[in-house]
């Protein structure tokens, strides 16, 4: 079994003409063998010989030996024809698949080259910007980090799919040719059938290996082979369902408990790293299996939930250890589990927890290691379940809008998991005093509000009414209780959500004119009137990642609104007031964030300027996301749009990066005034550029830009006052 991914050079050099010739030759061979097996064109066939042998009046030894020989020989001709058809099917499908893989690679390489991104022979991408002399006087597009990451993902996906085709086809052909003295009529009818059959065979093999017991004693080589199988088959229902149902619900949970937590404790070193990969791949395999609606898989899902309260002890002699909920939740970190299973599982976990006589920290006090890298933290299955929701946006949104009944009392899941109230969950705390599961909770809320799995690079769908309403609830809850976000693990997620809903935020803060949102509007104006919205932004802005995401998105949306105003200037009696309306919300946000940053650096001492600078740089993808949502009013596309995105990203870094090393705390006011000037400069540049591109002469463009810049200075101050208060 090949383990190395095909390189771009290998795929490019693949000689499909030779493979096509093989397909033609095997097509001819199939025709000949079928005629020998079943007849045609008046020729004698194996079928004819078998009929004559069965009809003959054999006597003595011939009645058994000769008839049996002829019958077996005839069957071999039929099997040979069937096996040839399988070989033809595999070669034909492989040729079609490789043709598409090569076309995809060529198209991607050519398209990326237009954006000055080069793909080398190993499939790695890099910026390849021509020199100014080579490009003449043309503007040269320099690929952004986001563009390079997206390009690498695209190329890697193509090469992975090609490698999968190679692996499946090669294994199928070896299987067909393994018996030198016999043919088979059990070969695959397509490459897809071969994939499914290989998955079932692998599932059966590893199920038997698990059944032998002592899985914690598997050698590192054997564990690596198991992980390789999981990696190759984790998206193959032929494997995933057969493996899960073959082990059964209890068997699956017991297997991971035995492997992850042997009697001697968590493994370390290279084996621990390997275990991390096994955990991820097993999680994805079980997630894939959960989408099957077969009776066997339905029983598995039902039984997993039923075994949630069952103890899976480390030492059979002592009835202590994690229960089924804790084991299963540790296998939900990757992959998209079935909607209904997630709902039923989460409902059962919360019901058990709420009915348990004690806080969650008591219910989940077991610290048996179930996750890698290993920790000494308690196994909180609610946190693991939140990670499961984070990869299924639909199930996540439904769950936060649903309720759970426990002990005869029905309580909204939002009120129990997120809101601050008498019935709210007391999340277990780590040694640093932070809620251990809040990071996972933030991930689940990201998927629910944004509409794509956590950490996905996919373009989000337009915001649903439910997602927008959930963001409104988040702003309301934490804007009224901003202290809940002090050094909170959720702040980065809330920064990402705020960046995604930046149009909604600026629309809620803008009383001058409406701002079109991406789908349903979160209707934040009401939360802006009493300062809740600004308190929320201020609290999230103390986190470097949240700060970077919000500031990048704000700059992108503000720049876009400025451009849109100039593009539609004929609609307005006076242009300056309208431009000022568009820049005002962004300026207030910049002021709020500047105050938040100084509080974090100087007052709370929870982050450094270096961390905030890094947050600006690593969150630059939100500029592209803001432009790519389909609402862009820029009259450009393709490379020109990429240049605009790059310019905005560069502007953010230029105007908001700052080094305060060695400065005393009394310099904070100096920094805030610098940020005020730089925010005004950023808007001046964006306004002047938009005006000039709209055909306005330099003098009037400068006038418009100065007016917008002045508006920024005023609104920035208002934002600072709000954050400071």
XYZ file of C-alpha atoms in Angstrom:
725
model
C 0.000 0.000 0.000
C 1.464 3.315 -1.041
C 1.710 5.845 1.746
C 3.376 8.749 -0.054
C 1.278 11.367 -1.787
C 1.850 11.791 -5.506
C 3.855 14.865 -6.375
C 2.748 17.469 -8.873
C 5.567 16.392 -11.200
C 4.545 12.724 -11.014
C 0.933 13.543 -11.827
C 1.945 15.880 -14.653
C 4.275 13.242 -16.167
C 1.734 10.437 -15.880
C 1.447 8.757 -19.313
C -2.259 8.342 -19.787
C -1.754 7.213 -23.381
C -0.187 3.999 -22.133
C -3.044 3.486 -19.681
C -5.566 4.161 -22.434
C -3.873 1.523 -24.604
C -4.173 -0.937 -21.732
C -7.886 -0.139 -21.473
C -8.329 -0.833 -25.211
C -6.344 -4.090 -25.002
C -8.357 -5.322 -22.042
C -11.590 -4.401 -23.782
C -10.530 -6.640 -26.647
C -9.500 -9.356 -24.202
C -12.872 -9.228 -22.460
C -14.628 -9.735 -25.796
C -12.499 -12.741 -26.637
C -12.880 -14.354 -23.235
C -16.629 -13.801 -23.210
C -16.894 -15.550 -26.587
C -14.823 -18.448 -25.273
C -16.949 -18.593 -22.140
C -20.457 -18.157 -23.552
C -20.129 -18.438 -27.314
C -20.925 -16.129 -30.178
C -20.381 -15.946 -33.929
C -21.088 -19.672 -34.129
C -17.934 -20.568 -32.203
C -17.662 -23.404 -29.723
C -17.651 -22.160 -26.116
C -17.070 -23.413 -22.605
C -20.809 -23.202 -22.030
C -21.409 -25.517 -25.007
C -18.859 -28.019 -23.702
C -20.489 -27.992 -20.265
C -23.921 -28.605 -21.765
C -22.601 -31.488 -23.831
C -20.775 -32.989 -20.848
C -23.892 -32.836 -18.706
C -26.001 -34.344 -21.500
C -23.522 -37.134 -22.318
C -24.135 -40.665 -21.085
C -20.887 -41.017 -19.126
C -20.116 -44.345 -17.525
C -17.549 -45.510 -15.073
C -14.795 -43.108 -14.109
C -15.824 -40.676 -16.849
C -19.175 -40.167 -15.130
C -17.373 -38.347 -12.321
C -13.828 -37.379 -13.258
C -14.321 -36.272 -16.866
C -17.621 -34.522 -16.278
C -16.192 -32.720 -13.245
C -13.097 -31.682 -15.221
C -15.138 -30.262 -18.077
C -17.495 -28.481 -15.685
C -14.629 -26.897 -13.726
C -12.848 -25.908 -16.915
C -15.990 -24.262 -18.250
C -16.391 -22.367 -14.975
C -12.787 -21.173 -15.201
C -13.476 -19.683 -18.626
C -16.477 -17.842 -17.165
C -14.399 -16.670 -14.196
C -11.596 -15.568 -16.496
C -14.052 -13.452 -18.463
C -15.512 -11.997 -15.268
C -12.049 -11.206 -13.882
C -11.059 -9.556 -17.149
C -14.175 -7.388 -16.917
C -13.106 -6.342 -13.409
C -9.610 -5.471 -14.616
C -11.125 -3.476 -17.468
C -13.476 -1.652 -15.072
C -10.624 -0.700 -12.729
C -8.344 0.452 -15.566
C -11.154 2.352 -17.303
C -12.222 4.193 -14.129
C -8.610 4.872 -13.182
C -7.968 6.381 -16.622
C -11.025 8.626 -16.312
C -10.076 9.675 -12.785
C -6.433 10.395 -13.612
C -7.505 12.381 -16.668
C -9.598 14.589 -14.403
C -6.833 14.871 -11.780
C -4.347 16.015 -14.440
C -6.825 18.491 -15.875
C -7.569 19.861 -12.406
C -3.858 20.272 -11.652
C -3.180 21.998 -14.971
C -6.154 24.344 -14.562
C -5.166 25.191 -10.992
C -1.512 25.763 -11.921
C -2.413 28.045 -14.823
C -4.971 29.992 -12.811
C -2.606 30.459 -9.854
C 0.175 31.626 -12.160
C -2.015 34.580 -13.153
C -1.912 35.627 -9.479
C 1.870 35.170 -9.360
C 1.678 31.906 -7.417
C 4.054 29.151 -8.552
C 3.546 25.403 -7.972
C 6.793 23.423 -7.799
C 7.336 19.775 -8.685
C 6.593 18.619 -5.152
C 3.245 20.420 -5.108
C 4.325 23.263 -2.827
C 3.188 26.781 -3.678
C 5.160 30.000 -3.387
C 4.889 33.611 -4.465
C 6.642 34.225 -7.779
C 6.462 37.974 -8.324
C 8.195 39.267 -11.469
C 10.607 42.128 -11.171
C 9.451 45.627 -11.949
C 11.525 45.638 -15.118
C 9.985 42.387 -16.328
C 6.479 43.640 -15.589
C 6.981 47.037 -17.195
C 4.860 49.736 -15.616
C 2.010 47.401 -14.706
C 0.937 47.018 -11.118
C 2.404 43.818 -9.737
C 0.143 41.680 -7.570
C 1.918 40.165 -4.585
C 0.023 37.120 -3.273
C -1.232 37.436 0.281
C -0.720 34.754 2.927
C -4.412 33.941 2.669
C -4.140 33.440 -1.102
C -1.088 31.223 -0.654
C -2.845 29.121 1.996
C -5.915 28.708 -0.218
C -3.708 27.808 -3.186
C -1.818 25.210 -1.158
C -5.072 23.657 0.050
C -6.328 23.446 -3.515
C -3.184 21.753 -4.840
C -2.926 19.419 -1.854
C -6.542 18.299 -2.369
C -5.939 17.492 -6.041
C -2.789 15.489 -5.277
C -4.485 13.661 -2.404
C -7.383 12.623 -4.639
C -4.938 11.410 -7.295
C -3.046 9.416 -4.665
C -6.295 7.828 -3.518
C -7.115 6.771 -7.088
C -3.633 5.261 -7.414
C -3.892 3.439 -4.087
C -7.329 1.963 -4.723
C -6.601 0.916 -8.314
C -3.234 -0.634 -7.512
C -4.652 -2.621 -4.610
C -7.600 -3.820 -6.690
C -5.328 -5.055 -9.480
C -3.017 -6.829 -7.036
C -6.027 -8.527 -5.468
C -7.246 -9.731 -8.857
C -3.827 -11.117 -9.767
C -2.894 -12.701 -6.436
C -3.936 -16.277 -7.350
C -1.706 -17.814 -10.020
C -3.867 -20.861 -10.550
C -7.435 -19.671 -10.321
C -9.718 -16.918 -11.613
C -12.489 -15.203 -9.677
C -15.930 -13.904 -10.524
C -15.990 -11.785 -7.359
C -14.011 -8.809 -8.654
C -15.232 -5.209 -8.509
C -17.389 -3.712 -11.238
C -15.921 -0.231 -10.761
C -13.252 1.677 -8.870
C -15.949 2.744 -6.415
C -16.839 -0.899 -5.768
C -13.163 -1.681 -5.256
C -12.900 1.107 -2.693
C -15.920 -0.191 -0.786
C -14.683 -3.808 -0.885
C -11.224 -2.789 0.322
C -12.793 -0.852 3.160
C -14.840 -3.834 4.268
C -11.789 -6.082 4.129
C -9.746 -3.657 6.224
C -12.574 -3.276 8.734
C -12.843 -7.043 9.105
C -9.086 -7.397 9.585
C -8.798 -4.737 12.281
C -11.991 -5.832 14.011
C -10.398 -9.258 14.464
C -7.163 -7.686 15.706
C -9.074 -5.664 18.293
C -11.010 -8.770 19.363
C -7.718 -10.464 20.300
C -7.426 -7.956 23.171
C -4.411 -6.199 24.682
C -4.561 -3.388 22.148
C -2.405 -1.278 24.459
C 0.409 -3.719 23.726
C 0.324 -3.162 19.983
C 3.775 -2.335 18.699
C 4.398 1.139 17.378
C 4.664 -0.350 13.884
C 1.276 -2.029 14.211
C -0.306 1.122 15.617
C 1.137 3.076 12.685
C -0.403 0.566 10.259
C -3.762 0.943 11.978
C -3.479 4.717 11.747
C -2.586 4.480 8.047
C -5.721 2.411 7.472
C -7.837 4.945 9.351
C -6.298 7.796 7.364
C -7.012 6.079 4.046
C -10.465 4.768 4.928
C -11.924 7.419 7.259
C -14.215 8.735 4.490
C -15.133 5.293 3.118
C -18.504 4.041 4.423
C -17.447 0.533 3.415
C -14.857 0.711 6.201
C -16.270 3.123 8.740
C -19.667 1.514 9.201
C -18.306 -2.038 9.127
C -15.611 -1.187 11.689
C -18.005 0.573 14.076
C -20.796 -1.970 13.895
C -18.309 -4.842 13.909
C -16.966 -3.679 17.251
C -20.395 -2.664 18.521
C -21.059 0.367 20.687
C -19.474 -1.026 23.867
C -16.634 -2.547 21.877
C -15.851 0.789 20.238
C -15.790 2.614 23.560
C -13.797 -0.130 25.266
C -11.278 -0.196 22.414
C -10.469 3.501 22.714
C -10.400 3.383 26.504
C -7.944 0.453 26.368
C -5.766 2.067 23.705
C -5.743 5.614 25.093
C -5.457 4.790 28.797
C -3.456 1.615 29.444
C -3.018 0.528 33.067
C 0.335 2.292 33.322
C -1.103 5.670 32.344
C -0.883 7.798 29.229
C 1.868 6.953 26.761
C 4.532 9.517 25.960
C 7.054 10.458 23.298
C 6.646 9.400 19.673
C 3.857 6.974 20.530
C 1.874 9.827 22.097
C 2.206 11.838 18.877
C 1.033 8.824 16.898
C -1.897 8.397 19.282
C -2.957 11.970 18.540
C -3.231 11.079 14.847
C -5.108 7.868 15.656
C -7.582 9.805 17.794
C -8.250 12.346 15.032
C -8.620 9.731 12.301
C -10.816 7.475 14.442
C -13.020 10.461 15.247
C -13.430 11.232 11.545
C -14.142 7.583 10.782
C -16.896 7.364 13.394
C -18.340 10.674 12.205
C -18.524 9.275 8.677
C -20.160 6.076 9.908
C -22.795 8.014 11.849
C -24.387 9.208 8.599
C -25.447 5.681 7.638
C -29.141 4.940 8.097
C -28.726 1.153 8.147
C -30.427 -0.744 10.997
C -27.016 -1.840 12.292
C -25.714 1.711 12.502
C -28.963 2.929 14.031
C -28.454 0.350 16.788
C -24.832 1.446 17.243
C -25.821 5.090 17.756
C -28.626 4.174 20.141
C -26.346 1.829 22.110
C -23.547 4.416 22.387
C -25.984 6.789 24.055
C -27.347 4.013 26.268
C -23.788 3.167 27.366
C -23.125 6.782 28.303
C -23.544 6.065 32.013
C -21.657 2.765 31.935
C -18.209 2.713 33.553
C -15.247 1.533 31.465
C -12.676 0.820 34.192
C -8.922 0.923 33.638
C -8.478 -2.019 35.986
C -11.294 -4.611 35.755
C -10.682 -5.452 39.403
C -11.616 -1.899 40.434
C -14.918 -0.410 39.189
C -13.465 3.044 38.613
C -12.829 4.915 35.407
C -14.486 7.045 32.742
C -18.034 6.438 31.638
C -19.275 6.063 28.092
C -20.100 9.754 27.669
C -16.556 10.689 28.559
C -15.043 8.153 26.170
C -17.331 8.992 23.263
C -16.928 12.755 23.647
C -13.153 12.349 23.435
C -13.743 10.960 19.932
C -15.763 13.937 18.682
C -12.918 16.358 18.064
C -12.847 15.838 14.300
C -15.363 15.083 11.583
C -18.987 15.969 11.007
C -21.278 13.683 12.984
C -24.896 13.092 11.971
C -27.364 15.831 13.017
C -29.847 13.566 14.772
C -27.134 11.628 16.583
C -25.567 14.843 17.886
C -28.946 16.091 19.083
C -29.854 12.867 20.880
C -26.365 12.440 22.317
C -26.151 16.018 23.586
C -29.621 15.784 25.081
C -28.613 12.628 26.965
C -25.340 14.141 28.245
C -27.011 17.284 29.575
C -29.864 15.297 31.109
C -27.397 13.060 32.964
C -25.335 16.030 34.123
C -28.264 18.100 35.337
C -29.755 15.169 37.238
C -26.418 14.233 38.827
C -26.212 15.092 42.545
C -23.411 17.619 42.283
C -21.786 20.165 39.989
C -20.291 19.109 36.644
C -16.861 19.150 38.247
C -18.090 16.340 40.492
C -19.941 14.433 37.789
C -16.905 14.457 35.507
C -14.104 14.261 38.064
C -12.452 11.245 36.404
C -9.050 12.211 34.949
C -8.228 9.025 33.030
C -6.363 10.149 29.935
C -8.602 9.891 26.886
C -7.113 12.598 24.678
C -3.751 13.321 23.109
C -1.614 15.209 23.848
C -2.391 13.957 27.381
C -3.420 16.219 30.260
C -4.397 15.830 33.896
C -7.676 17.666 33.372
C -11.037 16.039 34.128
C -12.862 14.480 31.203
C -15.710 16.890 30.540
C -17.878 15.255 27.854
C -19.813 18.491 27.326
C -16.617 20.130 26.060
C -15.986 17.213 23.704
C -19.574 17.407 22.511
C -19.111 21.130 21.814
C -16.194 20.241 19.524
C -18.518 17.804 17.777
C -21.041 20.606 17.252
C -18.288 22.894 15.982
C -17.958 20.717 12.876
C -21.694 20.580 12.161
C -23.137 24.115 11.823
C -26.721 22.970 11.316
C -26.732 20.737 14.376
C -24.931 23.397 16.424
C -27.452 26.127 15.617
C -30.356 23.791 16.306
C -28.898 22.703 19.644
C -28.356 26.218 20.970
C -31.914 27.091 19.975
C -33.308 23.919 21.584
C -33.956 22.867 25.177
C -33.348 19.835 27.369
C -35.650 18.360 29.981
C -34.026 16.948 33.102
C -35.536 16.202 36.484
C -38.913 17.325 35.173
C -37.590 20.821 34.338
C -37.129 22.088 30.789
C -34.289 24.559 30.280
C -33.025 26.246 27.122
C -29.616 24.910 26.139
C -28.496 28.516 25.624
C -29.474 29.417 29.176
C -27.719 26.376 30.577
C -24.515 26.469 28.524
C -23.947 30.145 27.690
C -26.055 32.642 29.619
C -25.375 33.883 33.118
C -28.170 32.827 35.470
C -29.112 30.735 38.474
C -29.609 27.622 36.340
C -26.508 28.097 34.204
C -23.819 25.447 34.061
C -20.802 25.765 36.335
C -18.043 24.907 33.870
C -15.118 22.994 35.432
C -12.080 25.221 35.954
C -8.445 24.595 35.134
C -5.454 25.436 37.287
C -5.383 28.910 35.707
C -8.963 29.553 36.811
C -10.321 29.528 33.260
C -13.332 27.445 32.254
C -11.865 24.348 30.606
C -14.587 23.899 28.018
C -15.123 27.519 26.990
C -12.703 27.255 24.091
C -14.806 24.421 22.656
C -18.003 26.343 23.454
C -16.676 29.259 21.418
C -15.932 26.944 18.497
C -19.492 25.587 18.564
C -20.934 29.109 18.609
C -18.694 30.007 15.660
C -20.081 27.182 13.533
C -23.665 27.972 14.578
C -23.489 31.667 13.712
C -21.168 31.625 10.689
C -22.644 28.548 9.024
C -19.467 26.591 8.190
C -17.476 24.135 10.331
C -14.975 25.644 12.731
C -11.642 26.397 11.008
C -13.148 25.793 7.563
C -11.884 27.926 4.687
C -15.147 27.483 2.778
C -17.122 30.579 1.829
C -19.959 30.836 4.382
C -23.566 30.799 3.203
C -25.613 33.939 3.696
C -26.458 34.363 7.346
C -29.643 32.593 8.335
C -32.260 34.210 10.533
C -31.363 31.746 13.288
C -27.638 32.443 13.029
C -28.149 36.211 13.058
C -30.459 35.956 16.066
C -27.882 33.833 17.890
C -25.217 36.493 17.315
C -27.641 39.082 18.681
C -27.990 36.951 21.823
C -24.202 36.647 22.143
C -23.757 40.418 21.913
C -26.559 40.994 24.392
C -25.304 38.457 26.922
C -21.648 39.439 26.934
C -22.156 43.125 26.195
C -24.242 43.374 29.367
C -21.699 41.255 31.257
C -18.371 42.224 29.650
C -16.411 41.017 32.675
C -17.289 37.479 31.615
C -14.846 37.903 28.741
C -11.908 38.994 30.876
C -9.091 36.787 29.559
C -11.735 34.356 28.286
C -10.919 31.428 25.945
C -14.042 32.391 23.971
C -12.836 35.869 23.017
C -10.995 34.765 19.884
C -14.110 32.968 18.634
C -16.264 36.019 19.339
C -13.732 38.075 17.409
C -14.129 35.747 14.429
C -17.924 35.920 14.647
C -17.820 39.715 14.915
C -15.586 39.895 11.838
C -18.082 37.729 9.970
C -20.951 39.997 11.065
C -19.035 43.271 10.631
C -21.675 44.723 8.311
C -24.325 44.009 10.933
C -22.212 45.670 13.610
C -21.575 48.780 11.548
C -25.215 48.892 10.490
C -26.245 48.722 14.153
C -23.890 51.583 15.004
C -24.820 53.749 12.007
C -27.822 56.019 12.428
C -27.094 57.838 9.166
C -27.980 55.173 6.596
C -28.613 51.466 6.321
C -25.745 49.102 5.530
C -26.607 46.007 3.546
C -25.814 42.815 5.429
C -24.847 39.332 4.267
C -28.193 37.593 4.576
C -30.368 38.139 7.634
C -29.562 41.203 9.730
C -28.571 40.652 13.362
C -30.515 43.845 14.245
C -27.973 45.276 16.667
C -29.230 48.871 16.687
C -31.213 48.287 19.875
C -28.108 46.947 21.604
C -26.139 49.978 20.465
C -28.457 52.504 22.105
C -27.564 51.453 25.659
C -23.880 50.759 24.912
C -24.196 46.962 24.968
C -22.772 46.529 21.462
C -19.768 48.751 22.158
C -19.156 47.054 25.498
C -19.086 43.730 23.681
C -16.567 44.948 21.097
C -14.464 46.455 23.855
C -14.404 43.209 25.830
C -13.561 41.051 22.807
C -10.919 43.568 21.715
C -8.786 42.828 24.769
C -7.911 39.510 23.136
C -5.172 39.858 20.462
C -6.846 37.418 18.058
C -10.267 38.964 18.542
C -8.749 42.434 18.133
C -7.026 41.462 14.887
C -10.100 39.856 13.355
C -12.404 42.785 14.147
C -9.946 45.447 13.009
C -9.176 43.734 9.684
C -12.863 43.206 8.922
C -13.714 46.774 9.968
C -11.098 48.221 7.651
C -12.333 46.067 4.750
C -15.998 46.940 5.206
C -15.293 50.651 5.745
C -13.145 50.782 2.614
C -15.838 48.983 0.669
C -18.544 51.372 1.900
C -16.431 54.354 0.887
C -15.913 52.922 -2.591
C -19.589 52.142 -2.947
C -20.531 55.694 -2.018
C -18.313 57.183 -4.711
C -19.475 54.653 -7.283
C -23.073 55.746 -6.629
C -22.392 59.435 -5.974
C -25.112 60.550 -8.372
C -27.674 59.338 -5.811
C -26.630 61.911 -3.205
C -27.272 65.644 -3.090
C -24.138 66.143 -0.982
C -21.385 63.562 -1.018
C -19.342 64.454 2.082
C -22.113 63.802 4.648
C -22.775 60.409 3.089
C -19.095 59.450 3.123
C -18.923 60.554 6.748
C -21.927 58.379 7.586
C -20.119 55.387 6.137
C -16.829 55.924 7.989
C -18.344 56.816 11.372
C -19.050 53.263 12.665
C -15.626 51.979 11.651
C -13.952 54.931 13.368
C -15.851 54.241 16.581
C -14.810 50.597 16.418
C -11.174 51.625 15.910
C -11.410 53.883 18.963
C -12.959 51.135 21.073
C -10.271 48.659 20.029
C -7.448 51.108 20.730
C -8.722 51.608 24.266
C -9.172 47.842 24.702
C -5.620 47.219 23.565
C -4.146 49.713 26.007
C -6.202 48.271 28.852
C -4.949 44.767 28.027
C -1.326 45.857 27.701
C -1.032 48.509 30.420
C -3.786 47.933 32.955
C -4.647 44.238 32.951
C -1.223 43.122 31.675
C -2.794 40.108 29.976
C -1.167 40.588 26.570
C 1.733 42.399 24.932
C 1.909 44.684 21.931
C 3.793 41.921 20.121
C 0.777 39.628 20.574
C -1.583 42.300 19.267
C 0.667 42.887 16.272
C 0.643 39.164 15.576
C -3.148 39.157 15.909
C -3.327 41.801 13.179
C -1.121 39.786 10.851
C -2.678 36.349 11.371
C -6.259 37.628 11.111
C -5.768 39.213 7.695
C -7.968 36.542 6.106
C -11.010 38.466 7.344
C -10.286 41.164 4.774
C -10.726 38.655 1.969
C -13.750 37.107 3.662
C -15.416 40.520 3.904
C -14.806 41.209 0.217
C -15.655 37.684 -0.981
C -19.118 37.568 0.587
C -20.641 38.761 -2.654
C -21.657 42.238 -1.494
C -18.523 43.981 -2.711
C -19.215 47.269 -4.433
C -15.719 47.368 -5.897
C -15.992 47.612 -9.701
C -13.220 45.041 -10.100
C -12.657 41.309 -9.905
C -9.897 38.733 -10.144
C -6.372 40.095 -9.805
C -7.611 43.650 -9.240
C -9.766 42.516 -6.334
C -6.795 40.617 -4.963
C -4.741 43.792 -5.113
C -7.425 45.696 -3.198
C -7.495 42.989 -0.520
C -3.713 43.133 -0.280
C -3.774 46.922 -0.022
C -6.297 46.814 2.823
C -4.298 44.164 4.673
C -1.123 46.207 4.266
C -2.945 49.322 5.464
C -4.055 47.591 8.651
C -0.539 46.408 9.431
C 0.941 49.813 8.605
C -1.458 51.882 10.662
C -2.072 49.643 13.678
C 1.197 47.805 14.323
C 3.026 49.261 17.290
C 6.033 48.499 19.483
C 5.809 49.797 23.047
C 8.772 47.905 24.434
C 10.586 50.030 26.965
C 7.848 52.640 27.198
C 6.325 53.553 30.509
C 2.630 53.251 31.234
C 2.232 57.025 31.093
C 2.904 56.763 27.342
C -0.483 55.125 26.838
C -2.202 58.427 26.044
C 0.467 59.140 23.455
C -0.254 55.762 21.861
C -3.998 56.391 21.824
C -3.518 59.718 20.071
C -1.179 58.073 17.590
C -3.823 55.476 16.850
C -6.368 58.232 16.378
C -4.154 59.880 13.773
C -3.357 56.592 12.084
C -7.034 55.611 11.911
C -7.771 58.978 10.338
C -4.864 58.508 7.916
C -6.128 55.070 6.900
C -9.561 56.471 6.062
C -7.998 59.478 4.321
C -6.038 57.115 2.056
C -9.071 54.924 1.327
C -11.315 57.923 0.616
C -8.790 59.724 -1.569
C -8.118 56.574 -3.610
C -11.835 55.883 -4.060
C -12.497 59.472 -5.115
C -9.695 59.494 -7.660
C -10.789 56.133 -9.113
C -14.312 57.560 -9.423
C -12.923 60.358 -11.608
C -12.872 63.176 -9.041
C -10.050 65.658 -9.474
C -7.200 65.751 -6.890
C -8.367 68.944 -5.170
C -11.893 67.699 -4.517
C -10.635 64.225 -3.699
C -8.398 65.743 -1.050
C -11.346 67.724 0.306
C -13.511 64.619 0.567
C -10.697 62.666 2.203
C -10.026 65.413 4.747
C -13.707 65.568 5.639
C -13.835 61.810 6.184
C -10.599 61.978 8.161
C -12.089 64.609 10.457
C -15.150 62.467 11.017
C -12.869 59.613 12.025
C -11.118 61.727 14.641
C -14.435 62.683 16.240
C -15.984 59.218 16.115
C -12.754 57.580 17.260
C -12.891 59.703 20.392
C -16.476 58.663 21.053
C -15.468 55.035 20.740
C -12.593 55.528 23.182
C -14.874 57.134 25.720
C -17.336 54.273 25.449
C -14.632 51.624 25.870
C -12.989 53.560 28.691
C -16.235 53.814 30.577
